[in-house]
Short mmCIF file of C-alpha atoms in Angstrom, two decimals:
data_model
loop_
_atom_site.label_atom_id
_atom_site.label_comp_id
_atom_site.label_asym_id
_atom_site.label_seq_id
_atom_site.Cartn_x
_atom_site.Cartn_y
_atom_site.Cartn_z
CA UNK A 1 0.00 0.00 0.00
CA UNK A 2 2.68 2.40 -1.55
CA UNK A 3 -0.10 5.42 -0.65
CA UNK A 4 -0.16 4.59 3.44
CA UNK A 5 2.97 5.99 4.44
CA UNK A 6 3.06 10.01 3.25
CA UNK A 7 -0.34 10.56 4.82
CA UNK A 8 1.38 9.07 8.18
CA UNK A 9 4.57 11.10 7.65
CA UNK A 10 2.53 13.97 6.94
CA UNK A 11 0.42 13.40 10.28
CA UNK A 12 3.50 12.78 12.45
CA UNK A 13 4.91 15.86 10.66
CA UNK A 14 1.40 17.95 11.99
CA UNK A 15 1.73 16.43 15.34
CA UNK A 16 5.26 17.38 15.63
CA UNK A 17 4.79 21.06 14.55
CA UNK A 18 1.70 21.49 16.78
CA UNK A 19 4.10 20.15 19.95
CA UNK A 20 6.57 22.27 18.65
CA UNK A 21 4.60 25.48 18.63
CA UNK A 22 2.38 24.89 21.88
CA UNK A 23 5.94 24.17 23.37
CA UNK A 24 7.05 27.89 22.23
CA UNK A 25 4.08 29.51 23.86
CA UNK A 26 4.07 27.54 27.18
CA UNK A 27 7.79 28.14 27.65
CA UNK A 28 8.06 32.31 26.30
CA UNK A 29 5.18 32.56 29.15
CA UNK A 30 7.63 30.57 31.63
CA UNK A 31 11.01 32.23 31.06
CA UNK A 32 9.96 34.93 28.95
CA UNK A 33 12.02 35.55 25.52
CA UNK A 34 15.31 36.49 26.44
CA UNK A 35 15.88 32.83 28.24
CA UNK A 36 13.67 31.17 25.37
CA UNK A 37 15.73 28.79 23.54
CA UNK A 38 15.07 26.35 20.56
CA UNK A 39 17.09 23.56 22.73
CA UNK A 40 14.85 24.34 25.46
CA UNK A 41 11.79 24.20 22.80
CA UNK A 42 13.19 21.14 21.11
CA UNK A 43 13.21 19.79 24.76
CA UNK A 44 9.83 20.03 25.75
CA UNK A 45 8.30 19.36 22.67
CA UNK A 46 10.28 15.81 22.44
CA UNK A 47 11.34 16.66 19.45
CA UNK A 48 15.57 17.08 17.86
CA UNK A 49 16.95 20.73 17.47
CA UNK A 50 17.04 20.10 13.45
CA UNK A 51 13.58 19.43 13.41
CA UNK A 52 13.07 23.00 14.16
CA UNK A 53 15.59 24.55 12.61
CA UNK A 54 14.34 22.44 9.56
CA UNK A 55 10.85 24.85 9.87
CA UNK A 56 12.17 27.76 11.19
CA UNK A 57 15.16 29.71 10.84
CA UNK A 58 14.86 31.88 14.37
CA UNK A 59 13.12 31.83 17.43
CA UNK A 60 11.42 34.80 15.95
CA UNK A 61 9.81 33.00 13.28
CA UNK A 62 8.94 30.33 15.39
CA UNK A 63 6.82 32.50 18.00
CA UNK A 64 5.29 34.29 15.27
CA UNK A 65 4.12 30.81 13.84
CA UNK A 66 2.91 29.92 17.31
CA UNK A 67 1.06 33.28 17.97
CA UNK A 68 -0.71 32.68 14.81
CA UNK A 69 -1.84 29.62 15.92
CA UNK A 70 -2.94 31.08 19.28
CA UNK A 71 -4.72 34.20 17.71
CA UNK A 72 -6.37 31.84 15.05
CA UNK A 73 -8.53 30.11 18.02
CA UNK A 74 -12.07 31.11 17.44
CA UNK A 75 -10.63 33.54 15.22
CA UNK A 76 -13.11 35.97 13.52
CA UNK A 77 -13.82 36.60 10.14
CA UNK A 78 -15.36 39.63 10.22
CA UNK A 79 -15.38 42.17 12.50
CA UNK A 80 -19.06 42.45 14.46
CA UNK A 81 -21.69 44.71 12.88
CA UNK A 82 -24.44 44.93 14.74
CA UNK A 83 -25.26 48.48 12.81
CA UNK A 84 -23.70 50.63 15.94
CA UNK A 85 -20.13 51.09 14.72
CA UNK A 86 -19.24 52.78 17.76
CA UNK A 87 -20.84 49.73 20.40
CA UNK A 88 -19.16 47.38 17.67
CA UNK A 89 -15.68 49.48 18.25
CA UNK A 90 -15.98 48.85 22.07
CA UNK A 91 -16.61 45.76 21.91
CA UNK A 92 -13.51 44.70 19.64
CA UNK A 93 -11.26 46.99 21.70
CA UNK A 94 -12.52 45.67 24.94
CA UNK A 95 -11.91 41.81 24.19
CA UNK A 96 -8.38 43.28 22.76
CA UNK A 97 -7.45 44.58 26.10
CA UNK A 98 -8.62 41.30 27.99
CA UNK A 99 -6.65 39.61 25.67
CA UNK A 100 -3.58 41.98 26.40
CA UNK A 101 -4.25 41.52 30.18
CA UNK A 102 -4.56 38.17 30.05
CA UNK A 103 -1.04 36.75 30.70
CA UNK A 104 -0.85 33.52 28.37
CA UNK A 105 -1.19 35.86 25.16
CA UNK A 106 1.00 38.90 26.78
CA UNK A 107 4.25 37.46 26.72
CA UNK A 108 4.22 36.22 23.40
CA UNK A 109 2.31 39.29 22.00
CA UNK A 110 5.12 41.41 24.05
CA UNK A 111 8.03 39.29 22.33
CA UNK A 112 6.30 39.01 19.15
CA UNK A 113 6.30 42.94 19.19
CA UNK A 114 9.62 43.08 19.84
CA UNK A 115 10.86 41.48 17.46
CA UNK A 116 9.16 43.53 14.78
CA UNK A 117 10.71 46.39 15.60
CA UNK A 118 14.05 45.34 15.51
CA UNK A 119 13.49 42.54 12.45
CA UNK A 120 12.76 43.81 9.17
CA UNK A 121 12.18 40.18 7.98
CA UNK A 122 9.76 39.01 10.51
CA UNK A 123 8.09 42.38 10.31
CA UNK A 124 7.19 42.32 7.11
CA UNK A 125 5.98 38.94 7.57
CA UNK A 126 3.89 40.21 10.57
CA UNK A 127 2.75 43.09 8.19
CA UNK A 128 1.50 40.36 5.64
CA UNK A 129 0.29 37.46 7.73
CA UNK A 130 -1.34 39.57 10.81
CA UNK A 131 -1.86 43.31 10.45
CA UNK A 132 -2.99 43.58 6.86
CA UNK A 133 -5.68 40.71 6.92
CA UNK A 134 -6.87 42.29 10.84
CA UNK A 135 -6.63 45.69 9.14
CA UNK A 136 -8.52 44.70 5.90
CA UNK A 137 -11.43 43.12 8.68
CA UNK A 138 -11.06 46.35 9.88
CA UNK A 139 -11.43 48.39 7.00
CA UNK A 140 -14.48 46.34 5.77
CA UNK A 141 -16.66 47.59 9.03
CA UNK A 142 -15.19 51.03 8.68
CA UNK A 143 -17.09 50.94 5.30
CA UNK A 144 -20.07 49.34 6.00
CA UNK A 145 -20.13 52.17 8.71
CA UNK A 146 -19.76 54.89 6.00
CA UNK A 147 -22.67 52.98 3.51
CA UNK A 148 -25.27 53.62 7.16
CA UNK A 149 -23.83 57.09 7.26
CA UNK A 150 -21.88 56.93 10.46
CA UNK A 151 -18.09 57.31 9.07
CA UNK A 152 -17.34 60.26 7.03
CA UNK A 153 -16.85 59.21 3.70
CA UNK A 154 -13.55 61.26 2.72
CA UNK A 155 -11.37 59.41 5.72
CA UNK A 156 -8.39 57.73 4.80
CA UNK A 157 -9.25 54.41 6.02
CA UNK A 158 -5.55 53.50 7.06
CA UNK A 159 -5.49 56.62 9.32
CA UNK A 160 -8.90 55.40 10.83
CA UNK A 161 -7.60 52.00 11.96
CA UNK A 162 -4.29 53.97 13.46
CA UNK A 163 -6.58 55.82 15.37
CA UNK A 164 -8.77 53.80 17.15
CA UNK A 165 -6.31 50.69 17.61
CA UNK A 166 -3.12 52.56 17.82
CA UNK A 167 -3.45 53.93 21.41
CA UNK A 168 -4.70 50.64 22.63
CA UNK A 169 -1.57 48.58 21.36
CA UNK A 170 0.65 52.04 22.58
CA UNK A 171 -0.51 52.11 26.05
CA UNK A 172 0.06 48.41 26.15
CA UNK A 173 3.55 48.26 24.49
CA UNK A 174 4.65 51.69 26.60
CA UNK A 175 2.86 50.41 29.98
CA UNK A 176 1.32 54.04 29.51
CA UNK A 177 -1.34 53.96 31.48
CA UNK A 178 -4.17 51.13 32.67
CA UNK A 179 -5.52 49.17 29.71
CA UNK A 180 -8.89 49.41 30.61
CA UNK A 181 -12.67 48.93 29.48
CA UNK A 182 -13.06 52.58 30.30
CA UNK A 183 -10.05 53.53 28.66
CA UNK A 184 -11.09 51.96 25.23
CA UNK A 185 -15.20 53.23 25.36
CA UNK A 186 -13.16 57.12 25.71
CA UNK A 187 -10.78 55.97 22.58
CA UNK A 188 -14.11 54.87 20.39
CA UNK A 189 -15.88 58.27 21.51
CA UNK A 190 -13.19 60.45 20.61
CA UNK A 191 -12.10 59.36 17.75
CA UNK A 192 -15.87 59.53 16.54
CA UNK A 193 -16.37 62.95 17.64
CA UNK A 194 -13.34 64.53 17.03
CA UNK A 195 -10.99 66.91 19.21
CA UNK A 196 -12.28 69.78 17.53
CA UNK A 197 -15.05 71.96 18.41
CA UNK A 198 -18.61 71.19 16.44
CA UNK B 1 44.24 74.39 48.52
CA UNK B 2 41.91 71.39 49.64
CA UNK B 3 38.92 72.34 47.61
CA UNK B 4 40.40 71.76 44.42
CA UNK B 5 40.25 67.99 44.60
CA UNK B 6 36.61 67.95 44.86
CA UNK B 7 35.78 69.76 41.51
CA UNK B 8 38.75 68.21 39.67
CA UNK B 9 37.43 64.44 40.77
CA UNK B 10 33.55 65.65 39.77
CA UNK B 11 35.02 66.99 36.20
CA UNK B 12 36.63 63.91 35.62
CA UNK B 13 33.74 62.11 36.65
CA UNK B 14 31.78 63.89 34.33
CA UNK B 15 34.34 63.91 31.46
CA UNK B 16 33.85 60.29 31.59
CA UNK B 17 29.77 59.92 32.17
CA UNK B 18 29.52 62.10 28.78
CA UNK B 19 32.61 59.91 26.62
CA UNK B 20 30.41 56.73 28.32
CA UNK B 21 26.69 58.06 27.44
CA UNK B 22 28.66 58.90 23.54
CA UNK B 23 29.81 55.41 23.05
CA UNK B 24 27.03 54.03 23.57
CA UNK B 25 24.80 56.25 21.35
CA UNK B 26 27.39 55.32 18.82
CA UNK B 27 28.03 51.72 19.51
CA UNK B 28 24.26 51.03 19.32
CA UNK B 29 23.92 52.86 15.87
CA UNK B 30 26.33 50.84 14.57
CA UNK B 31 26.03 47.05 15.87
CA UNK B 32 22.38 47.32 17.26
CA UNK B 33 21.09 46.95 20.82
CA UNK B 34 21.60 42.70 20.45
CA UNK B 35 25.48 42.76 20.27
CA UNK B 36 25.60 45.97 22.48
CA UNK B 37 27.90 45.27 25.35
CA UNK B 38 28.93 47.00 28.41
CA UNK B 39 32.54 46.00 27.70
CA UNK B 40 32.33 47.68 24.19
CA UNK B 41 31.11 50.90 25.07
CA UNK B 42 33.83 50.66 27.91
CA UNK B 43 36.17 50.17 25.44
CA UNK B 44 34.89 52.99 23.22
CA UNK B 45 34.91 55.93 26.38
CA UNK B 46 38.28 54.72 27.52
CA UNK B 47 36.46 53.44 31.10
CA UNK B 48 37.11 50.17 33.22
CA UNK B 49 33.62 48.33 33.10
CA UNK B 50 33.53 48.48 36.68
CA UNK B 51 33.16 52.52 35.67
CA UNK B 52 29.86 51.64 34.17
CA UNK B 53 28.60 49.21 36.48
CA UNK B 54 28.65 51.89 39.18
CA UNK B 55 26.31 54.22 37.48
CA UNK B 56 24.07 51.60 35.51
CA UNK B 57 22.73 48.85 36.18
CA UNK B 58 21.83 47.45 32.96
CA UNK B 59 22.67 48.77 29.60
CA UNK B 60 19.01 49.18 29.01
CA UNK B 61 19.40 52.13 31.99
CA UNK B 62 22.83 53.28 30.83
CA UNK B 63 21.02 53.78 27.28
CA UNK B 64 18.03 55.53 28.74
CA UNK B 65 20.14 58.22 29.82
CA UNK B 66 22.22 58.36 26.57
CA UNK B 67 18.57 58.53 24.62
CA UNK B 68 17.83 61.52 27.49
CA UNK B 69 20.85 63.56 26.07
CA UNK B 70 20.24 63.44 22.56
CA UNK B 71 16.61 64.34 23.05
CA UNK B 72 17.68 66.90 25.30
CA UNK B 73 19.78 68.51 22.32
CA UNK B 74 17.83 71.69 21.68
CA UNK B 75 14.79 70.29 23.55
CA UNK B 76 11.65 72.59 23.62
CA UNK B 77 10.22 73.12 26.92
CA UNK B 78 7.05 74.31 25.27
CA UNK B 79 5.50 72.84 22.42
CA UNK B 80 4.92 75.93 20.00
CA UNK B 81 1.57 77.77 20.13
CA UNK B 82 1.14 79.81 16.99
CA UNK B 83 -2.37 80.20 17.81
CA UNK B 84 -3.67 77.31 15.11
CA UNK B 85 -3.41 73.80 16.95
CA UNK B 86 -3.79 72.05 13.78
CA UNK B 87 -0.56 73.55 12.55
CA UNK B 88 1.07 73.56 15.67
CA UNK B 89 0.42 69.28 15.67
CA UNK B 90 1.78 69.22 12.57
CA UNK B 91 4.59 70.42 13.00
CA UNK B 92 5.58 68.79 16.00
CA UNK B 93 4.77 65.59 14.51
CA UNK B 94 6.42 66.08 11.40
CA UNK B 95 9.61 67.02 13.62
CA UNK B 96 9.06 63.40 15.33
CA UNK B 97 8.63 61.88 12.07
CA UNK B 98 12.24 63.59 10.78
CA UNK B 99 13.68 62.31 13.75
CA UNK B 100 12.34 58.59 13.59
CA UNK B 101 13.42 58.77 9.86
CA UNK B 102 16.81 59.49 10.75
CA UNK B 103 19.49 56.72 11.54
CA UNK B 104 20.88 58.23 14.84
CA UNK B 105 17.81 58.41 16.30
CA UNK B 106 16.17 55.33 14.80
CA UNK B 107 17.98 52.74 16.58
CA UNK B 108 18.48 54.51 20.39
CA UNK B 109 15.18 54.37 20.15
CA UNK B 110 13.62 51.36 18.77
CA UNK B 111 16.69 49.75 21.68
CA UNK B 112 14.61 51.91 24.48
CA UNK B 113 11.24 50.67 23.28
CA UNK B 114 12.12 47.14 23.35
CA UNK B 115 13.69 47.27 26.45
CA UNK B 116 10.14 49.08 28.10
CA UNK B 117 8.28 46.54 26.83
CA UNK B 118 9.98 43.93 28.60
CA UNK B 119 11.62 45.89 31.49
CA UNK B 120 8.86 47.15 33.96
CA UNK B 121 11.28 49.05 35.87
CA UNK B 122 13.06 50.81 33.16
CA UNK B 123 9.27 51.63 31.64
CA UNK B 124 8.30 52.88 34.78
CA UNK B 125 11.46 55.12 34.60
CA UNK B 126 11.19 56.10 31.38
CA UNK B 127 7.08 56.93 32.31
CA UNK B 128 8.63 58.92 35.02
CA UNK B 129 11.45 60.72 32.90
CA UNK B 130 10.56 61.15 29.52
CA UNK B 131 6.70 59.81 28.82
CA UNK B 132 5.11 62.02 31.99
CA UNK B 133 7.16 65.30 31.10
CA UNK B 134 6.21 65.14 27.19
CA UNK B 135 2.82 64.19 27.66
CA UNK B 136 2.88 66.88 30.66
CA UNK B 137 3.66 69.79 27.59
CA UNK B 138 1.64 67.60 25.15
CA UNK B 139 -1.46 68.57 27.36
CA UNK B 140 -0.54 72.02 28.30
CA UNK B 141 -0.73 72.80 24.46
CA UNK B 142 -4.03 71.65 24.23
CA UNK B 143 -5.18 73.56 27.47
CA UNK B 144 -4.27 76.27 25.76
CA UNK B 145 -6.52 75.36 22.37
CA UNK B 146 -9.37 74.75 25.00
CA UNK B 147 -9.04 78.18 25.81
CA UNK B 148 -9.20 79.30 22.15
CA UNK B 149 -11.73 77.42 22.27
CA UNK B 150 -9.76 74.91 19.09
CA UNK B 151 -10.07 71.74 20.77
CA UNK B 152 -13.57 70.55 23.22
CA UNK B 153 -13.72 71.38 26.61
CA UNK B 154 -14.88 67.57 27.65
CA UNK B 155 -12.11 65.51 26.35
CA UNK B 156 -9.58 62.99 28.55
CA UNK B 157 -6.65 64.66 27.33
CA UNK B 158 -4.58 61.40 27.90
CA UNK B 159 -6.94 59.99 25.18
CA UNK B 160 -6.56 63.33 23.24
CA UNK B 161 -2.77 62.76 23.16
CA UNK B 162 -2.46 59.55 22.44
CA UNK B 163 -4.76 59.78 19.42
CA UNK B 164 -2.17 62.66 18.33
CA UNK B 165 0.77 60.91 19.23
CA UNK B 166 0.07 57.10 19.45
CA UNK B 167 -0.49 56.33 15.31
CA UNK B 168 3.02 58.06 14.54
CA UNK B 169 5.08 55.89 17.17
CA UNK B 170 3.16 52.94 16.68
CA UNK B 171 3.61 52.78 12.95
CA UNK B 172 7.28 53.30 13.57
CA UNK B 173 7.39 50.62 15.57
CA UNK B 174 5.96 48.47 13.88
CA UNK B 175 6.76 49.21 10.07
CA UNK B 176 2.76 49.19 9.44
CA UNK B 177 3.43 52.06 6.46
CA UNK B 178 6.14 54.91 5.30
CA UNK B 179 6.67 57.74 8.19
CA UNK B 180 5.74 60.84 5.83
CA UNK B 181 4.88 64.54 6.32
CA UNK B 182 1.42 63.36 4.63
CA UNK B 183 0.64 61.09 7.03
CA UNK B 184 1.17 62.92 10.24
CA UNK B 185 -0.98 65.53 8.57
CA UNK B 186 -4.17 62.91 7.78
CA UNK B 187 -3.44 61.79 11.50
CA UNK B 188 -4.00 65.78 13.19
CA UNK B 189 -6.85 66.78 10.44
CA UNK B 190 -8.27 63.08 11.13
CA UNK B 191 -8.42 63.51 14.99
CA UNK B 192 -9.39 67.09 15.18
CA UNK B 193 -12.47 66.58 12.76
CA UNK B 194 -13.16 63.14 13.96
CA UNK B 195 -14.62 60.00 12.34
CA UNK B 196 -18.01 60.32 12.48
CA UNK B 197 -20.10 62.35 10.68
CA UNK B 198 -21.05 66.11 11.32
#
C-alpha cells in the first residue's frame, strides 16, 4: 500500500509542529524571551533541534508561527456589525485589552512585538500574515459604517484603523497607562467625535 | 588648597559619564542593541567596566540616559503655540517623524522601546522621565486650544494625546506604512475633525 505511508509522515509531521509550537508559547510565558531557547523548545516538545531549525530559521519566526496559531482560536472573520459602529468598536477593543491583560497571550504578544521592531524580515511577515488581513477586517466595518452614514466618507481608512487601535496597542507596548474597558469606550468616543469643536 | 580635589574628581567624573553616554549612542547605531555590550562601550569611552557598572545597572538604563541627552539637544520646553493647533500638531509631529526617519535616532530608540516593553522598571522610569514630562507639555498645548476654544472642553486629554501621538510611534514601531509629512498631517486633520459624521 505504496499510498499509506506520506499521509502518516505527513500526520506525524502535523503532530510534531503542533508540539513544537504549543511548546514555544508555554515556555516564552515561563522564562519569557530572552531565556527562550530552541534547545529548550526542542526539549519540551520531544522533538531534535534540526527538526526545528528544519521549519524555522529563528526563534522569531517560530513565536510568530505559534502566535498565529494562538490568535487563530475562534478567530473571527469579520469584525461584528451589529449596525452601531461605535458599540461594535468597544466591543472589539474591549476583548483586545482582555486579551492583552490576560497573561498567556502577553508574553508572546510582548516578544512578538519586539521582534518587529528590531526585524525587518519578521516584520514584514507580521505586516503580511497579521496586520494587513486584521486591518482589511477592519477596514471592511469602517465601510459598512460609512454605507449607514456613520463614518465620514472622505477618511483615509488606514489613518482610521491607526486611530482607534493605535493607542490601545501604545498604552500596552509603553505600559502608559491602565488598559482598561473605560479607557477603550473614551478611545471609540473620541475618535468619533473629534478633538475639535462642532 | 583642599577644595580643588573635589571639583577636579567631579570633572573627571563627568568627562567620563559624557565619553560613556557617547559610546554608547554610537556603539548602538552601529552594531544594534543585540550585540551591544557593556565591555564595548567601555572600550569605546576609555572606562574600566567596573566605571559603568557603578552608574548603571543594565545597559538598558545606561542607554536611557544616553537617549535623554540626545533628546535633550535643543529640547523645547514648550510645544509651539502659533495660535492654530492644527498647525502647531503638525509640525511637531512632522519634527518626530524627521527624527524617527533618521538613523541616529532610529535605533536609540527602537533599543529603548524594546527594552520598556519587557523591562517594567526601566518603563516605569522612562514613564517617570521622559513619557510624563512630554505628555505633561503635550497637554498644556491643548489647554491652551481649550481656551481658544480649538479643541472641546470635555475631552480625557490622555486619550486626546495619544490619538495625536500614538499612530506616529506605533507605525514606527511596527513598520505598518512609510513615516511621511502626509501622514502625520491625515493623522491631526483626522483627529481634530473626527470620524463620524457632522
Amino acid at each position: 500500500m505504496p499510498n499509506k505511508a506520506a499521509p502518516d509522515a505527513s500526520r506525524r509531521s502535523e503532530t510534531a509542529r503542533r508540539a513544537i509550537l504549543a511548546a514555544a508559547l508555554d515556555l516564552v510565558a515561563e522564562v519569557g524571551y530572552a531565556k527562550l531557547s530552541i534547545e529548550g523548545i526542542a526539549h519540551a516538545a520531544g522533538v531534535g533541534k534540526q527538526t526545528i531549525y528544519r521549519w524555522w530559521p529563528s526563534k522569531g519566526s517560530l513565536l510568530f508561527d505559534a502566535f498565529l496559531t494562538l490568535a487563530g482560536e475562534g478567530e473571527a472573520t469579520a469584525l461584528p456589525d451589529t449596525g452601531d459602529l461605535a458599540a461594535d468598536m468597544k466591543m472589539v477593543l474591549r476583548a483586545t485589552v482582555d486579551e492583552l491583560n490576560d497573561p498567556r497571550f502577553d508574553q508572546p504578544m510582548r516578544a512578538l512585538h519586539t521582534e518587529i521592531v528590531h526585524d525587518p524580515v519578521l516584520a514584514a511577515d507580521y505586516v503580511k500574515r497579521l496586520d494587513e488581513p486584521m486591518r482589511e477586517l477592519k477596514k471592511q466595518r469602517l465601510r459598512a459604517a460609512q454605507r449607514v452614514g456613520q463614518l465620514i466618507e472622505d477618511v483615509d481608512l488606514d489613518v482610521a484603523v491607526d486611530m482607534l487601535f493605535g493607542p490601545v496597542l501604545n498604552r500596552w507596548l509603553q505600559h502608559t497607562g491602565p488598559l482598561t474597558h473605560d479607557y477603550v469606550d473614551h478611545v471609540v468616543d473620541t475618535a468619533l467625535r473629534g478633538l475639535g469643536p462642532r
